[in-house]
Coordinates of C-alpha atoms in Angstrom, one line a residue:
Chain L
M14 CA 116.2 50.7 49.0
A15 CA 115.5 49.6 45.4
A16 CA 111.9 48.6 44.7
C17 CA 110.8 45.0 45.0
R18 CA 110.9 43.4 41.5
K19 CA 109.6 40.2 40.0
L20 CA 112.7 38.1 39.1
T21 CA 112.9 37.7 35.3
K22 CA 115.6 36.0 33.3
E23 CA 117.2 39.4 32.6
I24 CA 117.3 40.4 36.3
A25 CA 118.5 36.9 37.3
S26 CA 121.4 37.1 34.8
E27 CA 122.5 40.4 36.6
L28 CA 121.9 39.0 40.1
I29 CA 123.4 35.5 40.0
P30 CA 127.0 36.5 39.2
K31 CA 126.9 38.8 42.3
I32 CA 126.0 35.8 44.6
D33 CA 128.4 33.4 46.3
T34 CA 126.1 31.9 49.0
V35 CA 122.5 30.7 48.8
L36 CA 120.4 30.3 52.0
C37 CA 117.4 28.3 51.2
D38 CA 114.3 27.8 53.4
C39 CA 112.7 24.4 53.2
D40 CA 108.9 24.3 54.0
G41 CA 107.0 26.1 51.2
V42 CA 110.2 26.6 49.2
I43 CA 111.6 23.2 48.2
W44 CA 108.8 21.0 49.6
Q45 CA 105.3 21.1 50.9
G46 CA 105.0 18.5 53.6
N47 CA 106.6 15.4 51.9
N48 CA 105.9 16.7 48.4
V49 CA 108.9 18.2 46.5
I50 CA 108.1 21.4 44.6
P51 CA 109.0 20.8 40.9
R52 CA 112.5 21.7 39.6
T53 CA 113.7 23.1 42.9
A54 CA 116.4 20.4 43.2
E55 CA 117.4 21.2 39.6
T56 CA 117.7 24.9 40.5
L57 CA 119.9 24.3 43.5
N58 CA 122.1 21.9 41.5
K59 CA 122.6 24.5 38.8
L60 CA 123.5 27.1 41.4
R61 CA 126.1 24.6 42.9
Q62 CA 127.5 24.0 39.4
K63 CA 128.0 27.8 39.1
G64 CA 130.2 27.6 42.3
K65 CA 127.6 28.9 44.8
R66 CA 127.5 27.5 48.3
V67 CA 124.1 26.3 49.4
F68 CA 122.7 26.1 53.0
F69 CA 119.3 24.9 54.1
V70 CA 118.0 27.2 56.7
T71 CA 114.8 26.2 58.4
N72 CA 112.9 27.2 61.6
N73 CA 111.2 23.8 61.7
S74 CA 112.3 22.3 65.0
T75 CA 110.9 18.8 64.5
K76 CA 113.9 17.2 62.8
S77 CA 117.6 16.9 63.6
R78 CA 120.2 17.6 60.9
R79 CA 120.5 13.9 60.3
Q80 CA 116.8 13.6 59.8
Y81 CA 116.8 16.6 57.4
L82 CA 119.6 15.0 55.5
Q83 CA 117.6 11.8 55.1
K84 CA 114.5 13.8 53.9
L85 CA 116.6 15.9 51.5
T86 CA 118.3 12.9 50.0
K87 CA 115.0 10.9 49.7
L88 CA 113.4 13.8 47.9
G89 CA 116.3 14.1 45.4
F90 CA 118.4 17.0 46.8
D91 CA 122.1 17.0 47.0
A92 CA 123.1 18.0 50.5
K93 CA 125.7 17.5 53.2
Q94 CA 124.9 17.6 56.9
E95 CA 127.0 20.7 57.6
E96 CA 124.9 22.6 55.1
I97 CA 121.8 22.1 57.2
V98 CA 121.0 24.9 59.6
C99 CA 118.0 23.9 61.6
T100 CA 116.7 25.2 64.9
A101 CA 117.0 21.8 66.7
F102 CA 120.7 21.8 66.1
A103 CA 121.0 25.6 66.7
A104 CA 119.4 25.3 70.1
A105 CA 121.7 22.5 71.2
A106 CA 124.8 24.4 70.0
Y107 CA 123.6 27.6 71.7
L108 CA 123.0 25.9 75.0
K109 CA 126.4 24.1 74.8
H110 CA 128.7 26.9 73.4
S111 CA 127.0 30.2 74.3
V112 CA 125.1 29.5 77.5
K113 CA 127.7 26.8 78.5
L114 CA 124.9 25.1 80.3
E115 CA 125.7 22.9 83.3
G116 CA 122.6 21.0 84.1
K117 CA 119.6 19.5 82.5
V118 CA 117.2 20.9 79.9
Y119 CA 113.4 20.7 80.4
L120 CA 112.5 20.0 76.8
I121 CA 109.2 20.9 75.3
G122 CA 109.8 19.5 71.8
M123 CA 110.0 16.4 69.6
E124 CA 112.5 13.6 68.9
G125 CA 114.6 15.7 66.5
M126 CA 115.4 18.2 69.3
A127 CA 116.2 15.4 71.7
E128 CA 118.6 13.8 69.2
E129 CA 120.6 17.1 68.8
L130 CA 120.8 17.6 72.6
E131 CA 122.1 14.0 73.0
L132 CA 124.7 14.6 70.3
M133 CA 125.8 17.7 72.1
G134 CA 126.0 15.8 75.4
I135 CA 123.3 17.8 77.1
P136 CA 121.0 15.8 79.4
Y137 CA 117.2 16.5 79.1
T138 CA 113.9 15.5 80.6
G139 CA 110.2 16.0 79.7
I140 CA 109.8 14.7 76.1
G141 CA 106.7 12.9 75.1
P142 CA 103.1 12.8 76.3
D143 CA 102.3 14.1 79.9
H144 CA 98.5 14.2 80.3
A145 CA 96.4 15.6 83.1
S146 CA 94.1 12.9 84.5
G147 CA 91.5 15.5 85.4
Y148 CA 90.7 18.7 87.3
D149 CA 92.9 17.7 90.3
F150 CA 94.8 20.4 92.2
E151 CA 96.4 17.7 94.4
E152 CA 98.0 16.1 91.3
W153 CA 99.2 19.4 90.0
A154 CA 100.6 20.6 93.3
N155 CA 102.6 17.4 93.6
L156 CA 104.0 17.1 90.1
P157 CA 107.7 15.8 90.1
F158 CA 110.4 18.4 89.5
D159 CA 114.0 17.7 88.7
P160 CA 116.4 20.0 90.7
E161 CA 119.1 19.6 87.9
V162 CA 117.0 21.4 85.4
K163 CA 118.7 24.7 84.6
A164 CA 117.0 25.6 81.2
V165 CA 113.7 25.3 79.5
L166 CA 113.9 24.8 75.7
V167 CA 110.7 25.1 73.6
G168 CA 110.2 24.0 70.1
F169 CA 107.2 22.4 68.3
D170 CA 105.6 19.8 70.6
A171 CA 102.5 17.9 69.4
H172 CA 102.3 16.6 73.0
I173 CA 101.9 20.1 74.6
S174 CA 99.8 19.7 77.7
F175 CA 98.7 21.5 80.9
H176 CA 101.2 19.5 83.0
K177 CA 104.1 20.6 80.7
L178 CA 103.0 24.2 81.1
I179 CA 102.9 23.9 84.9
K180 CA 106.4 22.4 84.9
A181 CA 107.8 24.9 82.5
A182 CA 106.3 27.8 84.4
T183 CA 107.6 26.5 87.7
Y184 CA 111.1 25.9 86.4
L185 CA 111.0 29.4 84.9
N186 CA 110.0 30.9 88.2
N187 CA 113.7 30.7 89.0
P188 CA 115.2 33.7 87.2
D189 CA 118.5 31.8 86.8
C190 CA 116.7 29.2 84.7
V191 CA 117.5 29.9 81.0
F192 CA 114.6 30.2 78.6
V193 CA 115.2 29.4 74.9
A194 CA 112.8 29.0 72.0
T195 CA 113.5 27.7 68.5
N196 CA 111.1 30.0 66.6
E197 CA 107.8 31.8 66.7
D198 CA 106.2 30.9 63.3
L199 CA 102.4 31.0 64.0
R200 CA 101.2 28.7 61.3
Y201 CA 102.6 25.6 59.7
P202 CA 102.1 25.8 55.9
Y203 CA 100.2 22.7 54.7
N204 CA 97.7 22.4 51.8
S205 CA 94.5 21.6 53.5
N206 CA 91.4 23.2 55.0
V207 CA 92.7 22.3 58.4
I208 CA 94.7 25.1 60.1
F209 CA 98.0 24.0 61.7
P210 CA 99.1 26.2 64.6
G211 CA 102.9 26.6 64.5
T212 CA 105.6 26.5 67.1
G213 CA 104.9 30.2 67.9
V214 CA 101.6 29.0 69.5
I215 CA 103.5 26.6 71.7
V216 CA 106.1 29.2 72.6
Q217 CA 103.4 31.8 73.4
A218 CA 101.7 29.3 75.7
V219 CA 105.0 28.8 77.7
K220 CA 105.6 32.6 77.7
S221 CA 102.1 33.1 79.0
A222 CA 102.4 30.4 81.6
G223 CA 105.9 31.5 82.8
Q224 CA 105.4 35.2 82.3
R225 CA 108.9 35.4 80.8
E226 CA 110.4 36.1 77.4
P227 CA 112.7 33.6 75.8
V228 CA 115.8 34.0 73.6
V229 CA 114.4 33.1 70.2
L230 CA 117.0 31.6 67.8
G231 CA 115.0 31.1 64.6
K232 CA 114.4 33.6 61.8
P233 CA 113.9 36.6 61.8
S234 CA 116.5 36.7 64.6
K235 CA 120.0 37.0 63.1
H236 CA 121.2 34.0 65.0
L237 CA 121.0 31.3 62.3
F238 CA 122.9 33.5 59.8
E239 CA 125.5 34.5 62.3
S240 CA 126.1 30.8 63.2
I241 CA 126.8 30.1 59.5
S242 CA 129.2 33.0 59.1
K243 CA 131.0 32.0 62.3
S244 CA 131.4 28.4 61.2
F245 CA 132.3 29.0 57.5
S246 CA 134.9 31.5 56.2
G247 CA 134.3 33.9 53.4
I248 CA 130.5 34.4 53.8
D249 CA 129.9 38.0 52.6
P250 CA 126.4 39.2 53.4
S251 CA 126.2 41.4 50.4
R252 CA 127.0 38.4 48.2
T253 CA 124.5 36.1 50.0
V254 CA 120.8 35.6 49.0
M255 CA 118.1 34.4 51.4
I256 CA 115.3 32.5 49.6
G257 CA 112.1 32.0 51.6
D258 CA 108.3 31.9 51.5
R259 CA 107.6 34.0 54.6
L260 CA 108.1 37.8 54.7
S261 CA 108.0 38.0 58.5
T262 CA 110.8 35.4 59.1
D263 CA 112.9 34.6 56.0
I264 CA 112.8 38.0 54.3
L265 CA 113.1 39.9 57.6
M266 CA 116.2 37.9 58.7
G267 CA 117.7 38.5 55.3
R268 CA 117.2 42.3 55.6
N269 CA 118.3 42.3 59.3
C270 CA 121.6 40.6 58.1
G271 CA 122.2 42.8 55.0
L272 CA 121.5 39.9 52.6
K273 CA 119.8 40.0 49.3
T274 CA 116.3 38.5 49.6
L275 CA 114.1 36.4 47.2
L276 CA 110.5 35.5 48.0
V277 CA 108.9 32.5 46.5
E278 CA 105.1 32.1 46.2
T279 CA 104.8 28.4 46.9
G280 CA 104.3 28.8 50.6
I281 CA 102.9 31.5 52.9
N282 CA 103.3 34.8 51.2
S283 CA 102.8 36.2 47.6
G284 CA 104.4 38.9 45.6
E285 CA 101.2 40.9 46.1
D286 CA 101.7 40.7 49.9
A287 CA 105.2 42.1 49.4
L288 CA 104.1 45.0 47.1
E289 CA 101.3 45.8 49.6
N290 CA 103.9 46.1 52.4
E291 CA 106.0 48.3 50.1
R292 CA 103.0 50.7 49.7
S293 CA 102.2 50.7 53.4
D294 CA 102.6 53.7 55.7
S295 CA 103.8 51.5 58.5
K296 CA 107.6 51.5 58.9
E297 CA 107.3 47.9 60.3
Q298 CA 105.4 46.6 57.2
Q299 CA 108.0 48.3 55.0
Q300 CA 110.7 46.1 56.5
L301 CA 108.8 43.0 55.2
V302 CA 109.7 43.6 51.5
P303 CA 112.1 41.4 49.5
D304 CA 114.4 42.5 46.8
Y305 CA 112.8 40.1 44.4
Y306 CA 110.0 37.6 44.1
I307 CA 109.3 34.6 41.8
P308 CA 106.3 32.2 41.6
S309 CA 108.5 29.2 42.4
L310 CA 112.2 28.4 43.1
G311 CA 111.8 25.8 40.3
D312 CA 111.2 28.7 37.8
L313 CA 114.8 29.9 38.4
A314 CA 116.1 26.7 36.8
E315 CA 114.9 28.1 33.4
F316 CA 117.0 31.2 33.9
L317 CA 120.3 29.5 34.8
Chain N
M24 CA 71.3 23.0 80.8
A25 CA 70.8 25.9 78.4
G26 CA 70.0 23.5 75.6
I27 CA 73.0 24.3 73.5
Q28 CA 74.7 21.4 71.8
H29 CA 78.4 21.1 72.3
I30 CA 81.4 18.9 71.3
G31 CA 85.0 18.8 72.4
V32 CA 85.0 18.4 76.2
G33 CA 87.5 16.1 77.7
P34 CA 90.8 14.6 76.6
D35 CA 91.8 14.8 72.9
V36 CA 95.2 13.1 73.0
V37 CA 97.7 13.2 70.2
D38 CA 98.9 9.7 69.2
R39 CA 102.6 9.2 69.6
S40 CA 103.1 7.9 66.1
S41 CA 100.7 10.4 64.4
T42 CA 102.0 12.9 61.8
I43 CA 100.7 16.0 60.1
D44 CA 99.0 13.8 57.5
D45 CA 96.9 12.3 60.3
W46 CA 96.1 15.7 61.8
A47 CA 94.9 16.9 58.4
C48 CA 92.2 14.3 58.7
L49 CA 90.9 15.3 62.2
P50 CA 87.1 15.4 62.3
I51 CA 85.7 18.9 61.8
D52 CA 82.0 19.2 62.5
P53 CA 80.2 21.4 60.0
E54 CA 77.5 22.2 62.6
V55 CA 79.9 24.0 64.9
K56 CA 79.1 27.8 64.8
A57 CA 81.0 28.9 67.9
V58 CA 84.1 28.2 69.8
V59 CA 83.9 28.8 73.6
V60 CA 87.1 28.7 75.7
G61 CA 87.4 28.3 79.4
F62 CA 89.8 26.5 81.7
D63 CA 90.7 23.2 80.2
E64 CA 93.3 20.9 81.8
H65 CA 93.0 18.7 78.7
V66 CA 94.2 21.5 76.3
S67 CA 96.1 19.7 73.5
Y68 CA 97.5 20.3 70.0
H69 CA 94.4 18.5 68.5
K70 CA 92.1 21.0 70.2
L71 CA 94.2 23.9 69.0
V72 CA 94.0 22.6 65.4
K73 CA 90.3 22.2 65.6
A74 CA 89.6 25.6 67.3
A75 CA 91.8 27.3 64.7
T76 CA 90.1 25.6 61.9
Y77 CA 86.6 26.4 63.1
L78 CA 87.6 30.0 63.7
S79 CA 89.0 30.4 60.2
D80 CA 85.3 30.9 59.3
P81 CA 84.8 34.6 60.2
D82 CA 81.1 33.8 61.0
C83 CA 82.1 31.4 63.7
L84 CA 81.6 33.1 67.1
F85 CA 84.6 33.2 69.5
L86 CA 83.9 33.5 73.2
A87 CA 86.2 33.2 76.2
T88 CA 85.2 33.0 79.9
N89 CA 88.1 35.0 81.3
E90 CA 91.8 35.8 81.0
D91 CA 93.2 35.3 84.6
I92 CA 96.9 34.3 84.2
R93 CA 97.4 32.3 87.4
F94 CA 95.4 30.4 90.0
P95 CA 95.7 32.3 93.3
F96 CA 96.6 29.3 95.4
E97 CA 99.6 28.9 97.7
T98 CA 101.5 26.0 96.1
K99 CA 105.1 25.4 95.4
V100 CA 104.2 25.0 91.7
V101 CA 103.2 27.8 89.4
L102 CA 99.6 27.2 88.2
P103 CA 98.7 28.8 85.0
A104 CA 95.0 29.5 84.7
T105 CA 92.3 30.1 82.0
G106 CA 94.2 33.0 80.4
L107 CA 96.7 30.4 79.2
C108 CA 94.1 28.4 77.3
V109 CA 92.5 31.5 75.9
Q110 CA 95.8 33.0 74.8
A111 CA 96.7 29.7 73.0
V112 CA 93.5 29.7 71.0
K113 CA 93.9 33.4 70.2
E114 CA 97.4 32.8 68.8
A115 CA 96.3 29.6 67.0
S116 CA 93.3 31.3 65.3
Q117 CA 94.7 34.8 65.1
R118 CA 91.4 36.1 66.3
E119 CA 90.2 38.1 69.4
P120 CA 87.4 36.6 71.5
I121 CA 84.6 38.3 73.2
V122 CA 85.7 37.9 76.8
L123 CA 82.8 37.6 79.3
G124 CA 84.6 37.5 82.7
K125 CA 86.0 40.3 84.9
P126 CA 87.3 42.9 84.2
H127 CA 85.0 43.1 81.2
K128 CA 81.6 44.6 82.1
Y129 CA 79.4 41.7 80.9
M130 CA 78.9 40.0 84.3
F131 CA 77.8 43.2 86.1
L132 CA 75.6 44.2 83.2
S133 CA 73.9 40.8 83.2
I134 CA 73.1 41.2 87.0
A135 CA 71.8 44.7 86.4
K136 CA 69.6 43.5 83.6
S137 CA 68.2 40.5 85.5
F138 CA 67.5 42.3 88.8
G139 CA 65.7 45.5 89.3
G140 CA 67.1 48.4 91.3
I141 CA 70.9 47.8 91.0
D142 CA 72.5 51.2 91.4
P143 CA 76.2 51.1 90.6
K144 CA 76.9 53.9 93.0
R145 CA 75.4 51.8 95.8
T146 CA 77.2 48.6 94.8
V147 CA 80.5 47.4 96.1
M148 CA 82.7 44.8 94.3
V149 CA 84.8 42.8 96.8
G150 CA 87.7 40.9 95.4
D151 CA 91.3 39.8 95.8
T152 CA 92.6 40.6 92.3
L153 CA 93.3 44.1 91.2
A154 CA 93.4 43.4 87.5
T155 CA 90.0 41.6 87.4
D156 CA 87.8 42.3 90.4
I157 CA 88.8 45.9 91.1
M158 CA 89.1 46.7 87.4
L159 CA 85.5 45.4 86.9
G160 CA 84.4 47.7 89.7
K161 CA 86.1 50.7 88.2
N162 CA 84.8 49.9 84.7
C163 CA 81.2 49.8 86.0
G164 CA 81.3 52.7 88.4
L165 CA 81.1 50.6 91.5
K166 CA 82.8 51.0 94.9
T167 CA 85.7 48.6 95.3
L168 CA 87.2 46.7 98.3
L169 CA 90.3 44.6 98.0
V170 CA 90.9 41.7 100.4
E171 CA 94.4 40.4 101.2
T172 CA 93.5 36.7 101.5
G173 CA 94.2 36.0 97.8
L174 CA 96.4 37.3 95.1
N175 CA 97.0 41.0 95.8
N176 CA 97.7 43.1 98.9
R177 CA 98.3 46.7 100.1
Q178 CA 101.9 46.7 98.7
D179 CA 100.5 46.0 95.3
I180 CA 98.0 48.9 95.8
A181 CA 100.8 51.3 96.7
E182 CA 102.9 50.2 93.8
N183 CA 100.0 50.9 91.4
R184 CA 99.1 54.2 93.1
F185 CA 102.7 55.5 92.6
S186 CA 103.3 53.9 89.2
K187 CA 104.2 56.0 86.2
S188 CA 101.7 54.0 84.1
A189 CA 98.3 55.5 83.8
E190 CA 96.9 52.0 83.4
K191 CA 98.3 50.8 86.7
Q192 CA 97.1 54.0 88.5
K193 CA 93.5 52.9 87.6
L194 CA 94.0 49.6 89.5
V195 CA 93.6 51.2 93.0
P196 CA 90.6 50.2 95.0
D197 CA 88.6 52.6 97.2
F198 CA 89.3 50.4 100.3
F199 CA 91.3 47.4 101.4
I200 CA 90.9 45.0 104.3
R201 CA 92.9 42.0 105.5
S202 CA 90.0 39.6 105.2
I203 CA 86.3 39.8 104.5
G204 CA 86.0 37.9 107.8
D205 CA 87.2 41.0 109.6
L206 CA 84.3 42.9 108.3
G207 CA 82.0 40.4 109.9
N208 CA 83.8 40.3 113.2
G209 CA 84.8 43.9 113.8
V210 CA 82.6 46.2 111.8
L211 CA 79.2 44.6 111.5
S212 CA 78.9 43.3 115.0

């Protein structure tokens, strides 16, 4: 594989004509929380003007496609709903079309996931707070269970609790109960001294409680890319670039799917992290190397 | 009782309408120098944020009581135990704790330190769980007796004895008995 290179104007002028499709991660690439990263909208607009298709591919399970469209529009991005590939939608589509689920979902997740399940016509239970009142085995031994639950779906849940973990573990004790997780990102990137555990921590808690492994849909799994190439014709992996801030999810998915990969430094990882991986003796680390890196997606606007 | 100040016990509930901007303002106490994790039925996202933030200081100590995965009670529900809370804080902080409970040696070593004349070869560990009780016994050179009134039984022993895994083969006690009560009735009378 060619060495990882910093994206310059010259390299960009060679690369861009070879690209038809742009997959763009969101957190740490085009925004940080609710703050848009400068000139990223301009970059994506210029890529569209050059005839490139743009998709927003995010592991963040807290919003539905409709909510992402609202956020994108509010922050000044051109977008259509079908260009948004988020794990809340992917999970509902997977349960409906791949699993062909007949029954309810026990949902550990937020309103965005509930909305996508509703739109797909899949009934669910469990969303929202579910607190233990105290150290009370009687209460735990008599928690209500719904016999119609045939799947446990886990995404980010700010209301994760011991009760929810008992329920998930008990549902998952039936080997026929399907177990799906949106993603396993361990940290949510946010500029503060406070550390935000990501969905991966919630998923690990359910894995640990249930002693089972889920099907994980989000990056680095190939699922999100495969769902795009199934739904849209003419997607050529060798003419597609994945732009992301995280080596272990965005870049790894890109490599797993035979895409070109571009790391931006406005989120989790830096070019230095990539170069360190390239120098590493570990075959695993060597997979976590993009083709290119650039300080910010906004810088690409200058080159276009 | 040991005169160590602590904060964090009890419910720490996430408000329905709160967002990440609110969680970024959660109170972080600069006097905290250690995070201790045991069983907590009030485990919550707030607590994981706080623990991960305290533990981002490499000088902050990280202790866990034990890592048992399930409570060994007969119920129709599956009851995850302390191991769940500890695993969640490990993942959230990306750090490994010092684990004090079985099968780690700490608890036997603290007995041996506090009481004179404890000879491991003349000590028996009696327990119901192969992975914690019996493992502790093996780790400390004790004799080991499994009782069948809790989590494991003789079938589990046989599975381990004939397992291909070297790790599992270690989890075979010297003796097993249906119940500790049988020892009182039959053998010691």
